[in-house]
Coordinates of C-alpha atoms in Angstrom, one line a residue:
M1 CA 3.0 -28.2 -34.8
S2 CA 1.2 -25.0 -35.5
A3 CA 3.4 -21.9 -36.1
A4 CA 3.2 -19.1 -33.6
P5 CA 1.6 -15.9 -34.9
K6 CA 4.0 -13.2 -35.8
G7 CA 3.4 -9.9 -34.0
D8 CA 4.7 -6.5 -34.7
G9 CA 7.3 -6.9 -32.0
A10 CA 8.6 -10.3 -33.2
R11 CA 11.9 -9.0 -34.6
A12 CA 12.8 -7.2 -31.4
A13 CA 11.9 -10.1 -29.1
R14 CA 14.6 -10.9 -26.6
T15 CA 13.1 -14.2 -25.5
R16 CA 14.6 -17.3 -27.1
G17 CA 12.0 -20.1 -27.4
P18 CA 10.5 -22.4 -27.0
V19 CA 8.9 -21.3 -23.8
H20 CA 7.0 -23.7 -21.6
V21 CA 4.4 -22.3 -19.1
I22 CA 3.3 -24.4 -16.2
G23 CA 0.0 -23.2 -14.9
A24 CA -2.5 -21.9 -17.4
G25 CA -4.5 -19.5 -15.3
L26 CA -4.5 -15.7 -15.4
L27 CA -0.8 -15.1 -15.2
G28 CA 0.3 -18.1 -17.1
A29 CA -2.1 -17.5 -20.0
S30 CA -1.3 -13.8 -20.0
V31 CA 2.4 -14.7 -20.3
G32 CA 1.6 -17.0 -23.2
L33 CA -0.6 -14.4 -25.0
G34 CA 2.1 -11.7 -24.7
L35 CA 4.9 -14.0 -25.9
R36 CA 2.8 -15.4 -28.8
E37 CA 2.1 -11.9 -30.0
R38 CA 5.9 -11.5 -30.4
G39 CA 6.2 -14.7 -32.5
I40 CA 7.6 -16.9 -29.7
D41 CA 6.6 -20.6 -29.6
V42 CA 4.8 -21.3 -26.3
T43 CA 3.7 -24.6 -24.9
L44 CA 1.3 -25.0 -21.9
E45 CA 0.8 -27.4 -19.1
D46 CA -1.7 -27.5 -16.2
L47 CA -3.0 -30.1 -13.8
S48 CA -6.5 -29.4 -15.2
P49 CA -7.0 -30.5 -18.8
T50 CA -9.9 -28.1 -19.1
T51 CA -7.8 -25.2 -18.0
V52 CA -5.0 -25.8 -20.4
A53 CA -7.3 -26.5 -23.3
L54 CA -9.1 -23.2 -22.6
A55 CA -5.9 -21.3 -22.5
A56 CA -4.8 -22.9 -25.7
D57 CA -8.2 -22.0 -27.3
Y58 CA -7.6 -18.3 -26.3
G59 CA -4.3 -18.4 -28.1
A60 CA -1.9 -18.5 -25.1
G61 CA 0.0 -21.4 -26.6
R62 CA -0.4 -25.0 -27.4
V63 CA -0.6 -28.1 -25.1
R64 CA 2.8 -29.6 -24.8
T65 CA 3.4 -33.1 -26.1
A66 CA 6.2 -35.6 -25.6
A67 CA 7.5 -34.8 -29.1
D68 CA 8.1 -31.2 -28.4
P69 CA 11.7 -30.0 -28.1
A70 CA 13.1 -29.0 -24.7
P71 CA 12.2 -25.5 -23.7
A72 CA 14.8 -22.8 -23.3
I73 CA 12.9 -21.4 -20.4
V74 CA 10.1 -22.7 -18.1
I75 CA 7.8 -20.2 -16.4
V76 CA 6.0 -21.6 -13.4
A77 CA 2.7 -19.8 -12.8
T78 CA 1.1 -22.0 -10.2
P79 CA -0.5 -21.1 -6.9
P80 CA 2.0 -20.5 -4.1
D81 CA 1.3 -23.7 -2.2
V82 CA 2.6 -25.9 -5.1
A83 CA 5.2 -23.5 -6.5
A84 CA 8.2 -25.3 -5.0
D85 CA 6.9 -28.7 -6.3
A86 CA 6.4 -27.3 -9.8
V87 CA 9.8 -25.6 -9.8
E88 CA 11.6 -28.8 -8.6
R89 CA 9.7 -30.9 -11.2
A90 CA 10.6 -28.4 -14.0
L91 CA 14.3 -28.4 -13.1
T92 CA 14.3 -32.2 -13.1
S93 CA 12.3 -32.6 -16.3
F94 CA 14.2 -29.9 -18.3
P95 CA 17.8 -29.9 -16.9
S96 CA 19.0 -27.6 -19.7
A97 CA 16.3 -25.0 -19.2
V98 CA 16.2 -21.9 -17.0
V99 CA 13.3 -22.0 -14.6
T100 CA 11.5 -19.0 -13.1
D101 CA 8.3 -18.7 -11.2
V102 CA 5.9 -15.7 -11.1
T103 CA 4.2 -16.5 -7.7
S104 CA 3.5 -13.6 -5.4
V105 CA 5.7 -14.9 -2.5
K106 CA 9.4 -15.5 -3.1
L107 CA 11.0 -16.6 0.2
A108 CA 8.8 -19.6 1.2
P109 CA 9.3 -21.5 -2.1
L110 CA 13.1 -20.7 -2.1
L111 CA 13.5 -22.0 1.5
E112 CA 11.5 -25.2 0.7
L113 CA 13.6 -25.9 -2.4
T114 CA 16.8 -25.3 -0.4
R115 CA 15.6 -27.6 2.3
R116 CA 15.1 -30.3 -0.2
G117 CA 18.6 -29.9 -1.5
V118 CA 17.5 -29.0 -5.1
D119 CA 20.2 -27.6 -7.4
L120 CA 19.0 -24.1 -8.0
T121 CA 21.7 -23.0 -10.4
N122 CA 19.2 -22.6 -13.3
Y123 CA 16.4 -21.1 -11.1
V124 CA 15.6 -17.4 -10.9
G125 CA 12.7 -16.3 -8.8
S126 CA 10.6 -13.5 -10.2
H127 CA 7.3 -11.7 -9.7
P128 CA 5.3 -9.4 -12.0
M129 CA 3.2 -7.0 -10.0
A130 CA 0.2 -7.4 -12.1
G131 CA -3.2 -9.2 -11.8
R132 CA -6.9 -8.8 -11.8
E133 CA -9.7 -9.3 -9.2
R134 CA -10.8 -12.5 -11.1
G135 CA -8.5 -15.2 -12.3
G136 CA -8.5 -17.9 -15.0
A137 CA -7.5 -17.9 -18.6
I138 CA -10.7 -16.2 -19.6
M139 CA -9.5 -13.1 -17.9
A140 CA -6.0 -13.2 -19.4
R141 CA -4.6 -10.3 -21.4
A142 CA -1.5 -10.0 -23.5
D143 CA -0.8 -6.5 -22.1
L144 CA -1.3 -7.4 -18.4
F145 CA 2.3 -6.7 -17.6
V146 CA 2.9 -3.6 -19.6
A147 CA 4.6 -0.9 -17.5
R148 CA 4.2 -3.0 -14.3
P149 CA 7.1 -3.7 -12.0
W150 CA 8.6 -7.1 -12.5
V151 CA 10.8 -8.1 -9.5
I152 CA 13.8 -10.4 -10.2
C153 CA 15.3 -12.2 -7.2
R154 CA 18.8 -13.4 -8.0
D155 CA 21.9 -14.1 -6.0
E156 CA 25.6 -14.1 -6.5
A157 CA 25.5 -17.7 -7.9
T158 CA 22.9 -16.8 -10.6
P159 CA 24.5 -17.4 -14.1
A160 CA 24.4 -14.4 -16.3
E161 CA 22.8 -16.4 -19.1
A162 CA 19.9 -17.4 -16.8
L163 CA 19.4 -13.9 -15.6
T164 CA 19.4 -12.6 -19.2
L165 CA 16.7 -15.1 -20.2
V166 CA 14.3 -14.2 -17.4
E167 CA 14.9 -10.5 -17.8
G168 CA 14.2 -10.9 -21.5
V169 CA 10.8 -12.4 -20.9
A170 CA 9.9 -9.6 -18.5
L171 CA 11.0 -6.9 -21.0
D172 CA 9.3 -8.6 -23.9
L173 CA 6.1 -8.5 -21.9
G174 CA 6.5 -4.8 -21.1
G175 CA 7.6 -5.2 -17.5
V176 CA 9.8 -2.8 -15.6
L177 CA 12.7 -4.6 -14.1
I178 CA 13.4 -4.3 -10.3
E179 CA 15.9 -6.4 -8.4
M180 CA 15.2 -7.4 -4.8
T181 CA 16.2 -10.1 -2.4
P182 CA 13.3 -12.6 -1.6
E183 CA 13.1 -11.1 1.9
E184 CA 12.9 -7.5 0.5
H185 CA 10.3 -8.6 -2.0
D186 CA 8.0 -10.3 0.6
R187 CA 8.2 -7.4 3.0
S188 CA 7.4 -5.0 0.2
V189 CA 4.5 -6.9 -1.2
G190 CA 3.2 -7.4 2.3
L191 CA 2.8 -3.7 2.6
V192 CA 1.6 -2.7 -0.9
S193 CA -0.4 -5.8 -1.8
H194 CA -1.2 -8.2 1.0
L195 CA -2.1 -5.7 3.7
P196 CA -4.5 -3.8 1.4
Q197 CA -6.2 -7.1 0.4
V198 CA -6.9 -7.9 4.1
V199 CA -8.1 -4.4 4.9
S200 CA -10.3 -4.3 1.8
S201 CA -11.8 -7.7 2.6
L202 CA -12.5 -6.9 6.2
L203 CA -14.1 -3.6 5.3
A204 CA -16.3 -5.2 2.7
A205 CA -17.3 -7.8 5.2
R206 CA -18.9 -5.1 7.3
L207 CA -21.3 -4.6 4.4
V208 CA -22.9 -8.0 4.8
P209 CA -25.3 -7.2 7.6
A210 CA -26.0 -3.7 6.4
T211 CA -29.4 -2.7 5.1
E212 CA -30.2 -2.2 1.5
Q213 CA -31.0 1.4 2.2
A214 CA -27.5 1.9 3.7
I215 CA -25.8 0.1 0.7
G216 CA -27.7 2.4 -1.6
L217 CA -25.8 5.3 -0.3
A218 CA -22.4 3.8 -1.4
G219 CA -20.2 6.1 -3.5
G220 CA -16.8 6.2 -5.0
G221 CA -15.0 6.0 -1.6
L222 CA -16.5 2.7 -0.7
R223 CA -15.9 1.3 -4.2
D224 CA -12.3 2.4 -4.2
T225 CA -11.5 0.8 -0.8
T226 CA -13.4 -2.5 -1.5
R227 CA -12.6 -3.1 -5.1
I228 CA -10.0 -5.9 -4.5
A229 CA -12.3 -7.6 -1.9
A230 CA -13.7 -9.4 -4.9
S231 CA -10.5 -11.5 -5.2
D232 CA -10.4 -15.2 -4.8
P233 CA -10.4 -16.2 -1.1
E234 CA -8.7 -19.6 -1.8
L235 CA -5.8 -18.0 -3.6
W236 CA -5.4 -15.4 -0.9
M237 CA -5.4 -18.0 1.8
Q238 CA -2.3 -19.5 0.1
I239 CA -0.6 -16.1 -0.4
L240 CA -1.2 -14.9 3.1
G241 CA -0.2 -18.2 4.7
A242 CA 3.1 -18.2 2.7
N243 CA 3.9 -14.5 3.7
R244 CA 2.3 -14.6 7.2
E245 CA 5.2 -13.1 9.2
P246 CA 5.5 -9.7 7.4
V247 CA 1.7 -9.5 7.1
V248 CA 1.0 -10.2 10.8
E249 CA 3.6 -7.6 11.7
L250 CA 1.9 -5.0 9.4
L251 CA -1.6 -5.9 10.7
D252 CA -0.4 -5.5 14.3
A253 CA 0.9 -2.0 13.4
F254 CA -2.2 -1.1 11.5
G255 CA -4.4 -2.4 14.4
A256 CA -2.4 -0.1 16.8
D257 CA -3.1 2.9 14.5
I258 CA -6.9 2.0 14.4
A259 CA -6.9 1.7 18.2
A260 CA -5.2 5.0 18.6
F261 CA -7.6 6.7 16.2
A262 CA -10.7 5.1 17.9
D263 CA -9.4 6.1 21.3
A264 CA -9.0 9.8 20.2
L265 CA -12.3 9.8 18.4
R266 CA -14.1 8.3 21.4
D267 CA -13.6 11.5 23.3
P268 CA -12.5 14.3 21.0
A269 CA -12.7 16.8 23.9
Q270 CA -9.8 15.1 25.7
T271 CA -6.5 17.0 25.7
G272 CA -4.6 16.2 22.5
A273 CA -7.3 14.1 20.9
K274 CA -8.0 16.4 18.0
R275 CA -4.3 16.6 17.2
R276 CA -3.9 12.8 17.2
I277 CA -6.8 12.5 14.8
A278 CA -5.4 15.2 12.6
D279 CA -1.9 13.8 12.7
L280 CA -3.1 10.3 11.6
L281 CA -5.2 11.8 8.8
A282 CA -2.3 14.0 7.7
A283 CA 0.0 10.9 7.7
G284 CA -2.4 9.4 5.2
N285 CA -2.1 12.5 3.0
R286 CA 1.7 12.0 3.0
G287 CA 1.5 8.3 2.4
V288 CA -0.9 8.5 -0.6
G289 CA 1.4 11.2 -2.0
R290 CA 4.1 8.6 -2.3
I291 CA 2.1 6.2 -4.5
P292 CA 3.5 6.3 -8.0
G293 CA 1.3 7.6 -10.7
K294 CA 0.6 6.3 -14.2
H295 CA 3.2 3.8 -15.4
G296 CA 5.0 3.9 -12.1
S297 CA 6.0 7.5 -12.5
S298 CA 5.9 10.1 -9.7
E299 CA 3.7 12.3 -11.9
R300 CA 0.4 13.5 -10.2
F301 CA -2.9 14.1 -12.0
T302 CA -5.9 16.2 -11.4
T303 CA -9.4 14.7 -11.6
I304 CA -12.2 16.4 -13.2
T305 CA -15.8 15.1 -12.9
V306 CA -18.1 15.3 -15.9
L307 CA -21.9 14.5 -15.6
I308 CA -23.1 12.3 -18.4
D309 CA -26.6 11.2 -19.2
D310 CA -27.1 7.5 -18.7
T311 CA -28.0 6.9 -22.4
P312 CA -26.1 5.1 -25.2
G313 CA -23.3 7.0 -26.9
Q314 CA -22.8 9.7 -24.2
L315 CA -19.5 8.3 -23.0
G316 CA -18.2 7.8 -26.5
L317 CA -19.1 11.4 -27.4
L318 CA -17.3 12.7 -24.3
L319 CA -14.1 10.8 -25.2
T320 CA -14.3 12.0 -28.8
E321 CA -14.6 15.6 -27.7
L322 CA -11.7 15.2 -25.3
G323 CA -9.7 14.0 -28.2
E324 CA -10.8 16.9 -30.4
L325 CA -9.8 19.3 -27.6
G326 CA -6.3 17.8 -27.4
I327 CA -6.9 16.6 -23.8
N328 CA -5.0 13.4 -23.0
M329 CA -7.0 11.3 -20.6
E330 CA -4.6 9.6 -18.1
D331 CA -7.3 7.5 -16.4
L332 CA -11.0 7.1 -16.3
R333 CA -13.5 5.9 -13.7
L334 CA -17.3 5.7 -14.1
E335 CA -19.9 5.9 -11.3
H336 CA -23.6 5.6 -11.6
S337 CA -26.0 7.7 -9.5
P338 CA -28.5 5.3 -7.8
G339 CA -32.1 6.1 -8.7
A340 CA -31.2 8.7 -11.4
Q341 CA -30.5 8.5 -15.1
I342 CA -27.1 10.2 -14.8
G343 CA -23.6 9.1 -14.4
F344 CA -20.2 10.6 -13.3
A345 CA -17.1 10.3 -15.4
E346 CA -14.0 11.0 -13.3
I347 CA -11.2 11.8 -15.7
A348 CA -7.6 12.2 -14.6
V349 CA -5.6 14.8 -16.6
L350 CA -2.3 16.6 -16.1
P351 CA -2.7 19.5 -13.7
E352 CA -1.6 22.1 -16.3
V353 CA -4.5 21.2 -18.6
A354 CA -7.3 20.7 -16.0
E355 CA -8.6 24.3 -16.1
R356 CA -8.6 24.4 -19.9
A357 CA -10.3 21.0 -20.1
I358 CA -13.2 22.2 -17.8
T359 CA -13.6 25.5 -19.6
D360 CA -13.7 23.9 -23.1
L361 CA -16.1 21.1 -22.0
V362 CA -18.5 23.5 -20.4
E363 CA -18.4 25.6 -23.6
R364 CA -19.5 22.4 -25.5
G365 CA -22.4 21.9 -23.2
W366 CA -21.0 19.4 -20.7
R367 CA -21.7 19.8 -16.9
T368 CA -18.7 19.5 -14.6
L369 CA -18.3 19.3 -10.8

């Protein structure tokens, strides 16, 4: 048995190992990487030998063998359509362990396990609000969960010891704990995750028949609204199927808004049409204003746009000079100008330093918009 690497945070780790991860894709491998950095022994399991071997090669843990001791906690990181099966099997195979799952839908697996009559004393559903457009162990990151909400779904029968173990994993991985019922969770993720995925995918689908000339005009707005359309369709079929009732309700309401907007725009001269358009757009302003900023805070940032030559070293020089000026960059987005050797660096900074940042950068020869 190889020893787990000792990370800087090993002394402060709340998690008591060994930890067994079922499902060695993006989330499972990221859990393994994060816990291993804290010196916690992690074993891995997956239906695909190639997948689990790859996750192990990346350092997310080691392939579990029959000689390994029973885990203290089992983390199920499988797709939603097999989550209930994996949780039931884990509870049966490791009766002394606490079992949690990190699937993105919480009610459907719970109802299925309850229907089967499974003893759920040692089960605590959870869900870290983290991910990437592409899955698999190759995309895993130890810091994937840092400062991201981690929802815990417990009930009055959940033992304190079980809750402590699951919360310990979330905290060790940098998550921000939030308690919800499964119903509250599924309605909430339907709004902030599942509906945006459908809207983004449908919008991106409109690009398929478009001409190359039209696509060449694409800018930041289109990229912002279609970024998540690159996600795995098969996985989203499972997620949406498991959470279909809240998502259908949201889609119906969204469709009604689109129909109202289109009706008003069809004849802007009709009485009240301009007001309806303005009201819907203004509602969007209010809604986007409620989205938390960096690290889940309510802090808002100002974006400054700097033009950079599309040559090696320019971005590095810009970041270096921001550091020399004492400007903390909260976020960064790059955009390339089609047909021109120039790019745009959109830098988010605190509002109180934005004016100084622009002035100082211009003085150093940078061009801003």
